[in-house]
Coordinates of C-alpha atoms in Angstrom, one line a residue:
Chain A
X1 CA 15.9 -35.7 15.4
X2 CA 13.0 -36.4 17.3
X3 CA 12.6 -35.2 21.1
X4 CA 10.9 -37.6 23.5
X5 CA 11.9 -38.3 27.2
X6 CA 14.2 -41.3 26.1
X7 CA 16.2 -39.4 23.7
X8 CA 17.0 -36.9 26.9
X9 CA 17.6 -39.5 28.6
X10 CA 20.1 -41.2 25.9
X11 CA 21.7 -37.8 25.4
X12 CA 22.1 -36.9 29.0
X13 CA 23.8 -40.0 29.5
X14 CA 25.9 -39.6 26.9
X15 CA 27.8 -36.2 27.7
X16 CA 24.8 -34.2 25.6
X17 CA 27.1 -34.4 22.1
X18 CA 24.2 -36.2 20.2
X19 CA 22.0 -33.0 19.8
X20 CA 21.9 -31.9 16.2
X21 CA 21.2 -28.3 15.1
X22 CA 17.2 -27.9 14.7
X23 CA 17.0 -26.9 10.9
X24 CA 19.5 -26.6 8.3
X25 CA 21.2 -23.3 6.9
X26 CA 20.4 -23.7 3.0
X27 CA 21.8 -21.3 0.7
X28 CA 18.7 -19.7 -1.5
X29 CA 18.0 -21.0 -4.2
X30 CA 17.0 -19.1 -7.9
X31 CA 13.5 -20.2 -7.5
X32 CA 10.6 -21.4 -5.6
X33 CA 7.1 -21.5 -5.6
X34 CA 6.2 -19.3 -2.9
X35 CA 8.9 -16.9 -1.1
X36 CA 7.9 -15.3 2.8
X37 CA 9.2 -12.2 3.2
X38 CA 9.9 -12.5 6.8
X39 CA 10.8 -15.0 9.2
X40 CA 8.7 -14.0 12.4
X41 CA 6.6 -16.3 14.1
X42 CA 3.7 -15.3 11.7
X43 CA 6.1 -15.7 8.7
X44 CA 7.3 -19.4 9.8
X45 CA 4.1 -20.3 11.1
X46 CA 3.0 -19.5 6.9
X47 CA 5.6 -21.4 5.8
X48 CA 4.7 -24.3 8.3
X49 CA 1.5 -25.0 7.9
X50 CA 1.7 -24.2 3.3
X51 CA 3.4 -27.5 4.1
X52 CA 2.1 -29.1 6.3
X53 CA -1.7 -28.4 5.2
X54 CA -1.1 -27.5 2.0
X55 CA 2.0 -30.0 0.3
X56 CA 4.1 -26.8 -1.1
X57 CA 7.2 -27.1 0.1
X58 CA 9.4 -25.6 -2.1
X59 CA 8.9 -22.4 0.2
X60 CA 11.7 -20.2 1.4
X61 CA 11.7 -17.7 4.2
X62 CA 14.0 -15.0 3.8
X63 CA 15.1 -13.3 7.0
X64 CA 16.8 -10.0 7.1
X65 CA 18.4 -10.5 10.5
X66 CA 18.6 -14.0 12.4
X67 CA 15.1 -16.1 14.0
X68 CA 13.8 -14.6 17.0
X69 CA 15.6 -11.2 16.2
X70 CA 12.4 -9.2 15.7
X71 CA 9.2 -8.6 17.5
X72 CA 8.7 -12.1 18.0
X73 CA 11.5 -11.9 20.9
X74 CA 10.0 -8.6 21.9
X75 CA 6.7 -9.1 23.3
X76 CA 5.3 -10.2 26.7
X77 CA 4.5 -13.5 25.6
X78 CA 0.3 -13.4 26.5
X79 CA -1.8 -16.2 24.7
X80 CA -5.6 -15.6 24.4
X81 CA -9.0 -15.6 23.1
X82 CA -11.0 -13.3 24.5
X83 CA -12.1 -10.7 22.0
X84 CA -15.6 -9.4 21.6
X85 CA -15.9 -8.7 18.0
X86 CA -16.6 -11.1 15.1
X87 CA -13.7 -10.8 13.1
X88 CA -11.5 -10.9 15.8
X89 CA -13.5 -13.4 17.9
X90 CA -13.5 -16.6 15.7
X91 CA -10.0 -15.8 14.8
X92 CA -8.5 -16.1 18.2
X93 CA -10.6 -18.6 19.1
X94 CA -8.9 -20.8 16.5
X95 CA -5.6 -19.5 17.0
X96 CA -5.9 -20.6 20.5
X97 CA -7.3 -24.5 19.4
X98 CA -3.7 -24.4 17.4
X99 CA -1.8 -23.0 20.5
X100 CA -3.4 -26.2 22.5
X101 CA -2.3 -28.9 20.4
X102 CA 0.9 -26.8 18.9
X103 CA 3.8 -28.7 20.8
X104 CA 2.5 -32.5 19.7
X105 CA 2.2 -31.2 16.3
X106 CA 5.5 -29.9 16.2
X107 CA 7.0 -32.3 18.4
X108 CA 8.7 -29.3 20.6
X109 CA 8.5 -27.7 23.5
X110 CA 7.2 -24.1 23.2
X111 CA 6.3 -23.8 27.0
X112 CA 2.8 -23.4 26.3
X113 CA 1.3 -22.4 29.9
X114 CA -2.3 -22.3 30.0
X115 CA -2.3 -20.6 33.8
X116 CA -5.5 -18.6 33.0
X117 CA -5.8 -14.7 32.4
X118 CA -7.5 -12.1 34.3
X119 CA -9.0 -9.2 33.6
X120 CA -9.5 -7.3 36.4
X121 CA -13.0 -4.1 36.9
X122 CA -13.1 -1.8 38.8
X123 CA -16.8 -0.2 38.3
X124 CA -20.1 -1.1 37.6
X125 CA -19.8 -0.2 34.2
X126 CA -17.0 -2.3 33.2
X127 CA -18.3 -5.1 35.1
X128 CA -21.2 -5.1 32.0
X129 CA -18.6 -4.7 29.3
X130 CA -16.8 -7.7 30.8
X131 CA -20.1 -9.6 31.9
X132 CA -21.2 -8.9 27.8
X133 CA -17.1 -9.7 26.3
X134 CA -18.2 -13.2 28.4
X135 CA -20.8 -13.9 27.0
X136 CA -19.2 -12.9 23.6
X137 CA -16.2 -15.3 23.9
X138 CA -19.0 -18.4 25.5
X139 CA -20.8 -18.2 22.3
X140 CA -17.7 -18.1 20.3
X141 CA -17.4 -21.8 21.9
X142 CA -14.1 -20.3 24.2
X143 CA -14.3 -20.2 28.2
X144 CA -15.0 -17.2 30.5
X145 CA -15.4 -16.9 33.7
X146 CA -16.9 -13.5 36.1
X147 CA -14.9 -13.7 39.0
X148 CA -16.4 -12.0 42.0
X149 CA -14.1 -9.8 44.5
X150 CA -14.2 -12.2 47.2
X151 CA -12.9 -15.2 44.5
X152 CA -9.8 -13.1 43.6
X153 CA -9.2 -12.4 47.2
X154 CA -8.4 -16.2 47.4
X155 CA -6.6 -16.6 43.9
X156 CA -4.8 -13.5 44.1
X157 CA -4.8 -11.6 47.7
X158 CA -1.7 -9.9 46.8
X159 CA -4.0 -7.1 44.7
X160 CA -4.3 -3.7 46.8
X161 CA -8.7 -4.5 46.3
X162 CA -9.1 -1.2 48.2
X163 CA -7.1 1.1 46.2
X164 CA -8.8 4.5 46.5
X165 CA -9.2 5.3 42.9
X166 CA -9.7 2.0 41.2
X167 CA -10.4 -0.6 43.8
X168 CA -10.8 -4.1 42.5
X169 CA -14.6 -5.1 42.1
X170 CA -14.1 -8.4 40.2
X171 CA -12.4 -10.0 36.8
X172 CA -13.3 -11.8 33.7
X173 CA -11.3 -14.6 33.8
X174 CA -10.1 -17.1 30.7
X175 CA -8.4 -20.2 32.4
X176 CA -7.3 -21.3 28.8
X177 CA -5.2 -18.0 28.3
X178 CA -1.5 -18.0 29.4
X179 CA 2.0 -17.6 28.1
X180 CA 3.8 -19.5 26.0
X181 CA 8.4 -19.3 25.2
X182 CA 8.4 -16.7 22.4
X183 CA 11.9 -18.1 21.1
X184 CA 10.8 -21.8 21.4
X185 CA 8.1 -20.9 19.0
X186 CA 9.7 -19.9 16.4
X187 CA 12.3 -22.4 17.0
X188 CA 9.8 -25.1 16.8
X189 CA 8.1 -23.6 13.7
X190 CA 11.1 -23.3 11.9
X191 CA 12.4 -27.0 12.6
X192 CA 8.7 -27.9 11.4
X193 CA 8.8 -25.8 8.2
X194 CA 12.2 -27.1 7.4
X195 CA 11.6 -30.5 8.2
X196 CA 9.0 -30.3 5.5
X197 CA 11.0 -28.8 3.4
X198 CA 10.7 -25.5 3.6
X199 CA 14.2 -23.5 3.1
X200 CA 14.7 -20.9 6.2
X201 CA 17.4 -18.2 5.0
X202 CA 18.7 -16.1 7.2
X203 CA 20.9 -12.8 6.9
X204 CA 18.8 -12.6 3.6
X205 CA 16.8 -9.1 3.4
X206 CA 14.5 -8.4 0.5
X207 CA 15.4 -5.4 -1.5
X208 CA 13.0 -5.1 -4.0
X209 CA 9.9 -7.0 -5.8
X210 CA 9.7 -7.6 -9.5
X211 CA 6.6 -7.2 -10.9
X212 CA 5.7 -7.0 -14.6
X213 CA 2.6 -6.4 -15.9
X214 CA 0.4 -6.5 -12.5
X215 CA 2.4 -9.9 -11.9
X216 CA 4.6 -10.8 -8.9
X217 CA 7.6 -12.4 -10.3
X218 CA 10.0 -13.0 -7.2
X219 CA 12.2 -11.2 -4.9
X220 CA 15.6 -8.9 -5.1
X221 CA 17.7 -9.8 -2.0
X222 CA 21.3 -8.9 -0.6
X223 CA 21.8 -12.5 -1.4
X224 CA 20.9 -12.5 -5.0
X225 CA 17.7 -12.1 -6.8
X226 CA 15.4 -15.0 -6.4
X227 CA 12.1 -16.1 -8.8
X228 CA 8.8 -17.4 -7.2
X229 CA 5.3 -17.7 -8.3
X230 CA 3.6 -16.3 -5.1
X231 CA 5.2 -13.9 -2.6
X232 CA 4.2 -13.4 1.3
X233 CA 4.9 -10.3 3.2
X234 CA 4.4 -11.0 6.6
X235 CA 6.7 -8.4 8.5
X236 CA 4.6 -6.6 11.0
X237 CA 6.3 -3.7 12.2
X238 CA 8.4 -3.3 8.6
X239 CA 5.2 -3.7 6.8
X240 CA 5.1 0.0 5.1
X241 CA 8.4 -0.5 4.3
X242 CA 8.4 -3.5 2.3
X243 CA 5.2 -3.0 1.0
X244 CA 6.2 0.4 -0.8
X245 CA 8.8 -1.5 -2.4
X246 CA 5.3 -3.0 -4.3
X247 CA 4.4 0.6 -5.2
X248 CA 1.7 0.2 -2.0
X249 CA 1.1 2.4 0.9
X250 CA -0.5 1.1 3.6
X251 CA -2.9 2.2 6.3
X252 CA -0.2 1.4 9.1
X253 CA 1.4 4.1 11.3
X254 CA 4.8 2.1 13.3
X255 CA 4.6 2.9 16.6
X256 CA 6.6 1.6 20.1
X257 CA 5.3 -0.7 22.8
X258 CA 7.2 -0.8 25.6
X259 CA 8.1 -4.5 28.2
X260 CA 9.7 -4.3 31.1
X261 CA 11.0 -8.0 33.0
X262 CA 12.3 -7.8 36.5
X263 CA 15.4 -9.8 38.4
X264 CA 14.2 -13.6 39.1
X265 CA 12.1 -14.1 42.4
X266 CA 10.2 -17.2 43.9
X267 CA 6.8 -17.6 42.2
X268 CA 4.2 -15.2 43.1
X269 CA 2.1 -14.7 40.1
X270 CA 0.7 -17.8 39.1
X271 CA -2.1 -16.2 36.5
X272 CA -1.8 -13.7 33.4
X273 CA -3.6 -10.2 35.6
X274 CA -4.0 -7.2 33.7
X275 CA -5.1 -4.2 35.2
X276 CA -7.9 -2.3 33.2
X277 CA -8.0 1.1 34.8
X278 CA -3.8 1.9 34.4
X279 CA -3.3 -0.2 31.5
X280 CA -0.9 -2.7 32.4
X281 CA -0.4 -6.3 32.6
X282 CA 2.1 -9.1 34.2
X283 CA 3.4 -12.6 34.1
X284 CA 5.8 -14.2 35.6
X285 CA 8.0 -16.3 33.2
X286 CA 9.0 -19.8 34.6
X287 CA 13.0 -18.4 34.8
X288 CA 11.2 -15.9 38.0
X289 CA 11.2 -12.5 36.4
X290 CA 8.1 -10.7 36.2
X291 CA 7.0 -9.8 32.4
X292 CA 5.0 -7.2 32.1
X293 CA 4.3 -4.2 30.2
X294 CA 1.9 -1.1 29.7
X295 CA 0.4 0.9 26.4
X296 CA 2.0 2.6 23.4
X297 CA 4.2 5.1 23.7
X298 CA 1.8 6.9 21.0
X299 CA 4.1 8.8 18.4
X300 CA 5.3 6.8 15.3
X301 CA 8.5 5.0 16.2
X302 CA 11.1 2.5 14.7
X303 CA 13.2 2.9 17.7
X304 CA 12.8 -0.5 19.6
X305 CA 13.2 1.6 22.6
X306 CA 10.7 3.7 24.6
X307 CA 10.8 6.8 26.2
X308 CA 10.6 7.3 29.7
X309 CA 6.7 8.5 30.5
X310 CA 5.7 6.0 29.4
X311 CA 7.6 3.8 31.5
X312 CA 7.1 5.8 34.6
X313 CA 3.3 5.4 33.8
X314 CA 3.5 1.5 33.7
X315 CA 5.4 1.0 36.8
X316 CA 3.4 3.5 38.7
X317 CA 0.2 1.5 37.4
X318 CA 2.1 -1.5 38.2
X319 CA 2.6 -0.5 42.3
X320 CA -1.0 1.0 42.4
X321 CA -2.5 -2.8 41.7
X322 CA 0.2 -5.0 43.4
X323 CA 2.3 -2.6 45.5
X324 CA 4.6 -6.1 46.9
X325 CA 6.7 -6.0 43.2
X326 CA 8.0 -2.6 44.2
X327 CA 10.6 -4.3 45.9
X328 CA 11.7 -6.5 42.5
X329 CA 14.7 -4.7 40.6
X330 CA 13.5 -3.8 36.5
X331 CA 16.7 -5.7 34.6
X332 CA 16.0 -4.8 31.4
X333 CA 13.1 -3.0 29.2
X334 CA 12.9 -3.0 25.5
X335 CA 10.3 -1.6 22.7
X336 CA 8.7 -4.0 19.8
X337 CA 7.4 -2.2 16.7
X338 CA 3.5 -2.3 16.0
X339 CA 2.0 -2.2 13.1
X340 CA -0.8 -0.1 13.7
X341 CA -3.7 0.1 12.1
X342 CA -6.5 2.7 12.1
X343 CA -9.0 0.1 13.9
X344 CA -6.8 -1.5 15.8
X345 CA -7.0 -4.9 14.1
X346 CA -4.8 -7.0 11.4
X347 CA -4.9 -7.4 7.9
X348 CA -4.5 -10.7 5.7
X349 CA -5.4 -10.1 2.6
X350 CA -4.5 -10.3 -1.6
X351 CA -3.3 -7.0 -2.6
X352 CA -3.8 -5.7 -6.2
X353 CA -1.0 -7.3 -7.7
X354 CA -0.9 -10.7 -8.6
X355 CA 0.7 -13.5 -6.8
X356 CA 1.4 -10.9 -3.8
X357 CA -0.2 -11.5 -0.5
X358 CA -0.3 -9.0 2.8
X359 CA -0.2 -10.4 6.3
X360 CA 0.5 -7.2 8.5
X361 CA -1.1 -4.8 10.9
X362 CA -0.6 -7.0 13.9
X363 CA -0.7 -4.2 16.4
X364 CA -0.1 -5.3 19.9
X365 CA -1.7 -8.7 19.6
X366 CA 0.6 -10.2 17.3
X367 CA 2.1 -13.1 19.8
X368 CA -0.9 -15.1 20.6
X369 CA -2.0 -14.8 17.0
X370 CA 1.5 -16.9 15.3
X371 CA -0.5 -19.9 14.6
X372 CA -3.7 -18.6 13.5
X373 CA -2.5 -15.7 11.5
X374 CA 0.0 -18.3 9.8
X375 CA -3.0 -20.9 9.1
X376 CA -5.2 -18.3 7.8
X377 CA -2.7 -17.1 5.5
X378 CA -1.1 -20.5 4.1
X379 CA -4.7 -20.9 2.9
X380 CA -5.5 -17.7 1.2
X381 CA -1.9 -18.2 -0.2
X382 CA -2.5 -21.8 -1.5
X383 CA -6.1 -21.5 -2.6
X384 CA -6.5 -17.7 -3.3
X385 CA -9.7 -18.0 -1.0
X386 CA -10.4 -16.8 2.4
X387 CA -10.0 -18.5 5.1
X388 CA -13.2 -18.3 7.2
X389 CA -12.0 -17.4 10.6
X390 CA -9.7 -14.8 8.9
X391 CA -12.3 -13.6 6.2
X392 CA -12.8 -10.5 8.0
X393 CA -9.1 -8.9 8.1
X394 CA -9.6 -7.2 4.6
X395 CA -7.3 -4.4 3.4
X396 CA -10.4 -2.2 2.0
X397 CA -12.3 -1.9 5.2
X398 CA -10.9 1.1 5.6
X399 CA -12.0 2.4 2.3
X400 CA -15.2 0.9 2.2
X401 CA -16.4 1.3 6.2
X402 CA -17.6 -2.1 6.6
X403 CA -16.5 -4.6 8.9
X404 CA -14.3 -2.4 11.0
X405 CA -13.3 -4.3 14.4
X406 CA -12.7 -1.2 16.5
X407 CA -12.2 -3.9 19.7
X408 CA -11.5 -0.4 21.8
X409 CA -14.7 1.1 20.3
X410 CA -12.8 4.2 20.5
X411 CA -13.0 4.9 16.5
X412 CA -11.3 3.9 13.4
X413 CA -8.3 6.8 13.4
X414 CA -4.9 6.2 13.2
X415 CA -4.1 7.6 16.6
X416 CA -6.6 6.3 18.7
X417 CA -5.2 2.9 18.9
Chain B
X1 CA 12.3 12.9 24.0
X2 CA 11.8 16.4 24.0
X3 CA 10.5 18.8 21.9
X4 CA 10.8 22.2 20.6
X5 CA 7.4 24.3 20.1
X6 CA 8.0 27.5 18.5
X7 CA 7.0 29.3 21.3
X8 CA 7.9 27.3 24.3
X9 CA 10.9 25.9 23.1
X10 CA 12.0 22.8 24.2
X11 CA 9.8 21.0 26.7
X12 CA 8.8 17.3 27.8
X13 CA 7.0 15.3 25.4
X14 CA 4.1 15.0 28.1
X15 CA 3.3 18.3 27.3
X16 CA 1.9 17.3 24.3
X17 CA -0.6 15.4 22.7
X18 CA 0.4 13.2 19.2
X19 CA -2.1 13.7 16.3
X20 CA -0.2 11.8 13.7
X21 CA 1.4 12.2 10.4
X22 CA 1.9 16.1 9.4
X23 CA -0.3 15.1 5.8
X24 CA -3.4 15.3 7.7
X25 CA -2.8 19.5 7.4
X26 CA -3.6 19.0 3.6
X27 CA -7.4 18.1 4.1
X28 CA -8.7 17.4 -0.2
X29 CA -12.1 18.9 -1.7
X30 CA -15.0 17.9 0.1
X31 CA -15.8 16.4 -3.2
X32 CA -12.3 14.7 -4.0
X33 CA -13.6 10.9 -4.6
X34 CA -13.2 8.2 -1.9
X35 CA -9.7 7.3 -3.5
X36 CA -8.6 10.5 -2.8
X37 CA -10.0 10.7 1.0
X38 CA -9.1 7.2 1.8
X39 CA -5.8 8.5 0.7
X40 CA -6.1 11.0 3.2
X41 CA -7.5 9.5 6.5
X42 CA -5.8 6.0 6.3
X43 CA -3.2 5.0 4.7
X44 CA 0.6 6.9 5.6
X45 CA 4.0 6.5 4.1
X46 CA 5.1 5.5 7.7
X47 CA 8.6 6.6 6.7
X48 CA 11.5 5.1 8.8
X49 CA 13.8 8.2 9.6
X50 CA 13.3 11.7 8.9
X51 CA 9.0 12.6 9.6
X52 CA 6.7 15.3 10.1
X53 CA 4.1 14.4 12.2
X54 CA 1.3 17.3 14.0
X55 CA 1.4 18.0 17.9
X56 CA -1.1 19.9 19.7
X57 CA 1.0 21.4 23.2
X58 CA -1.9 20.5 25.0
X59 CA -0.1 21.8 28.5
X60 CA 1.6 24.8 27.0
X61 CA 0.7 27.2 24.6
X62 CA -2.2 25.1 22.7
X63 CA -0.9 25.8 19.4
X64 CA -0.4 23.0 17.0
X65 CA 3.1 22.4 15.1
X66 CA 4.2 20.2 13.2
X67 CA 7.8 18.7 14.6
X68 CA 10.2 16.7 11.8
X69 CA 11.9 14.0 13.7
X70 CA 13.5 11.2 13.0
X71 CA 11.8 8.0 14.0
X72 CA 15.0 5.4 13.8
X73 CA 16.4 7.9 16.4
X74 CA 14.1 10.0 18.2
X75 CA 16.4 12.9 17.2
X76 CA 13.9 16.4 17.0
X77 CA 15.3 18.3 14.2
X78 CA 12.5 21.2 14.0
X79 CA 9.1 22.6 14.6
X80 CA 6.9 24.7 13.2
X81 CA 3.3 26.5 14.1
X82 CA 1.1 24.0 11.9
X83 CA -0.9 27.7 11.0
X84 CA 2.3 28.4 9.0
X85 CA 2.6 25.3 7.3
X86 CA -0.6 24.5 6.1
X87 CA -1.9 25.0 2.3
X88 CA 2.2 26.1 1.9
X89 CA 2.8 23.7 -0.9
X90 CA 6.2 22.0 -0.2

């Protein structure tokens, strides 16, 4: 089905009993061409766009739990481009393009909200790391914008400017950056994959890997053992896991990041703020909760939940830059997993067997990255070349040194991220 | 979460300060090969459950130990001083 305004129309008038389910619930086959292990929005989005750009479509997705179960569904939702670092820089930049033309190409609404992002400073000197990140992200061919105190006082007067510690000086400013649904885009992603297609194969988790000879030969699964001449893993936050069931180990510690979202109020915050000096960041989603959310926790963690500290920490950060949400109740708080790696930036990459390919080590910028990261990868899958604005997310830069994208600049160390 | 230093006993986690996986105690040669020391500094066996993983109680006694804890849980299931633990082949 397609969606359009008349077909809302048509069903609306109709009692709503026309809607069909948005992609069908195949069971696996024995073989395929190319299996993803995972179906996350970095998963689907491979699966999407091998068809779409590539013509393979006998593709299946296997998904342990259900779509949106994972860290997809557990994120704060932030869409941008404003990285310093080539590497990182042209890849968000193009991630971004596909976020701005995402919803005609898939024909569904993902909610894409390009309200802008700010980054707020709060001294001289990280007014010249932002002034230099601008210039950065201008000659990357994205948009920044140094805001001045006085202009935030008339976007956003509800900041305390005059905090005693940190007082607002000014922000770097994206207007293309925003939010986007995380279920809706990966509910648009797989209706596009399986429209083409792809099979999507849920309450399906992988095993084990059979490989003979240096030579991927498919999957094992709780569903049946299934043959294919390429495998994906794409399952940030389960990478090690899945990975060591290909004899790897990989240079990714799991640790917890922590959201919070509020009760529904009238809107308040109409921009993406984040809040340099406390390390914390808010939205507010079109329902009326406020989204927002803080750094790790910082120990390894496969819990989904954080501990408090950590949570004090981001609502005390929270009241020191916009002291008017103190009066919001929390409603719920959860923990996604990151895949962290030692310099803080992904990996999509061949590994040393053949056939098997690595998309993981998302950290915490995995959201905004879906339809890049899945672009990038359906290429190196397809064509067993590098795709240029991914070329850089190599899994031996750790061994070899070069082309670390340390985005923190705080060193290449597993627990410094 | 809490945890237990040998010394202290239990106390709040912001005590402490995480250094990572408990491997890093087992430093190789100097002259191991880069195999060996990319090995060492990068990649982990990230296991979900049961880990060892080095602590420094930064706001207590400033020993280092080495806690095993279960990361599906957050259960703390022991400590050790990391001076009694390291080169003890296990």
């Amino acid at each position: 089905m397609r969606f359009s305004a008349l077909e809302i129309l048509k069903q609306g008038l109709t009692g709503n009993k026309g809607w069909t389910q948005h992609w069908r619930d195949p069971a696996p086959k024995s073989n395929y061409d190319v299996i993803i292990i995972g179906g996350g929005g970095h998963g689907l989005a491979t699966a999407y766009y091998l068809a779409k750009n590539h013509g393979i479509t006998n593709v299946a997705v296997l998904e342990k739990g259900y779509i949106g179960s994972g860290n997809v569904g557990r994120n704060t939702t932030i869409v941008r481009a404003n990285y310093g670092l080539p590497g990182n820089s042209e890849f968000y930049s193009h991630s971004l393009k596909l976020w701005e033309s995402l919803e005609q190409d898939l024909n569904y609404n993902v909610m894409h909200s390009q309200r802008g992002i700010i980054n707020l400073f709060h001294s001289d000197g990280q007014r010249d790391a932002f002034v230099r990140r601008g210039n950065a992200m201008r000659n990357q061919g994205d948009d920044a914008e140094l805001l001045s105190r006085d202009d935030l006082r008339k976007m956003v007067p509800y900041l305390n400017f005059d905090n005693a510690r940190f007082p607002v000086r000014g922000g770097l400013m994206q207007r293309r950056g925003g939010t986007a649904r995380h279920d809706a885009v990966v509910w648009g992603l797989a209706r596009g994959a399986d429209q083409r297609g792809v099979d999507i194969i849920q309450n399906c988790e992988v095993t084990g890997i059979d490989i003979e000879n240096g030579v991927v030969k498919g999957v094992q699964t709780t569903r049946g053992p299934i043959t294919a001449k390429k495998v994906g893993i794409v399952v940030a936050g389960r990478s090690s896991q899945v990975a060591a069931m290909a004899g790897m180990r990989l240079p990714i510690e799991s640790h917890i990041l922590q959201a919070f979202v509020t009760e529904g109020i009238k809107p308040a915050i109409d921009h993406v703020i984040s809040f340099g000096m406390g390390h914390f960041y808010i939205s507010q989603s079109d329902k009326g909760g406020l989204v927002f959310g803080g750094d790790l926790d910082f120990y390894a963690s496969y819990a989904q939940r954080g501990n408090l500290p950590m949570a004090e920490h981001v609502m005390e950060a929270g009241m020191a830059l916009m002291p008017a949400i103190g009066k919001a109740k929390v409603l719920r708080s959860w923990g996604g997993i990151m895949d962290m790696t030692p310099d803080g930036s992904p990996i999509i990459d061949k590994t040393h067997i053949n056939g098997l390919y690595l998309d993981a080590g998302w950290c915490y910028g995995g959201f905004k990255a879906v339809p890049g990261s899945g672009y990038s990868f359906a290429h190196l899958m397809a064509t067993d070349t590098h795709h240029e604005p991914a070329a850089k997310f190599r899994l031996d830069r750790f061994k070899t040194g070069r082309s670390l994208m340390d985005e923190e600049g705080t060193g290449s160390q597993h627990n410094l991220h | 979460m809490r945890l237990t230093c040998p010394i202290c006993g239990e106390r709040d986690r912001r005590e402490f300060y995480y250094q990572g996986a408990a491997t890093i105690l087992d430093r190789p040669d100097p002259e191991a090969g880069i195999e060996t020391w990319d090995d060492y500094l990068h990649n982990r066996d990230n296991p979900a459950g049961e880990t060892r993983d080095l602590w420094y109680h930064d706001a207590g006694c400033s020993s280092w130990i080495v806690v095993t804890r279960n990361t599906v849980t957050h259960e703390v299931l022991g400590s050790e001083l990391a001076k009694d633990v390291k080169g003890r082949k296990s």
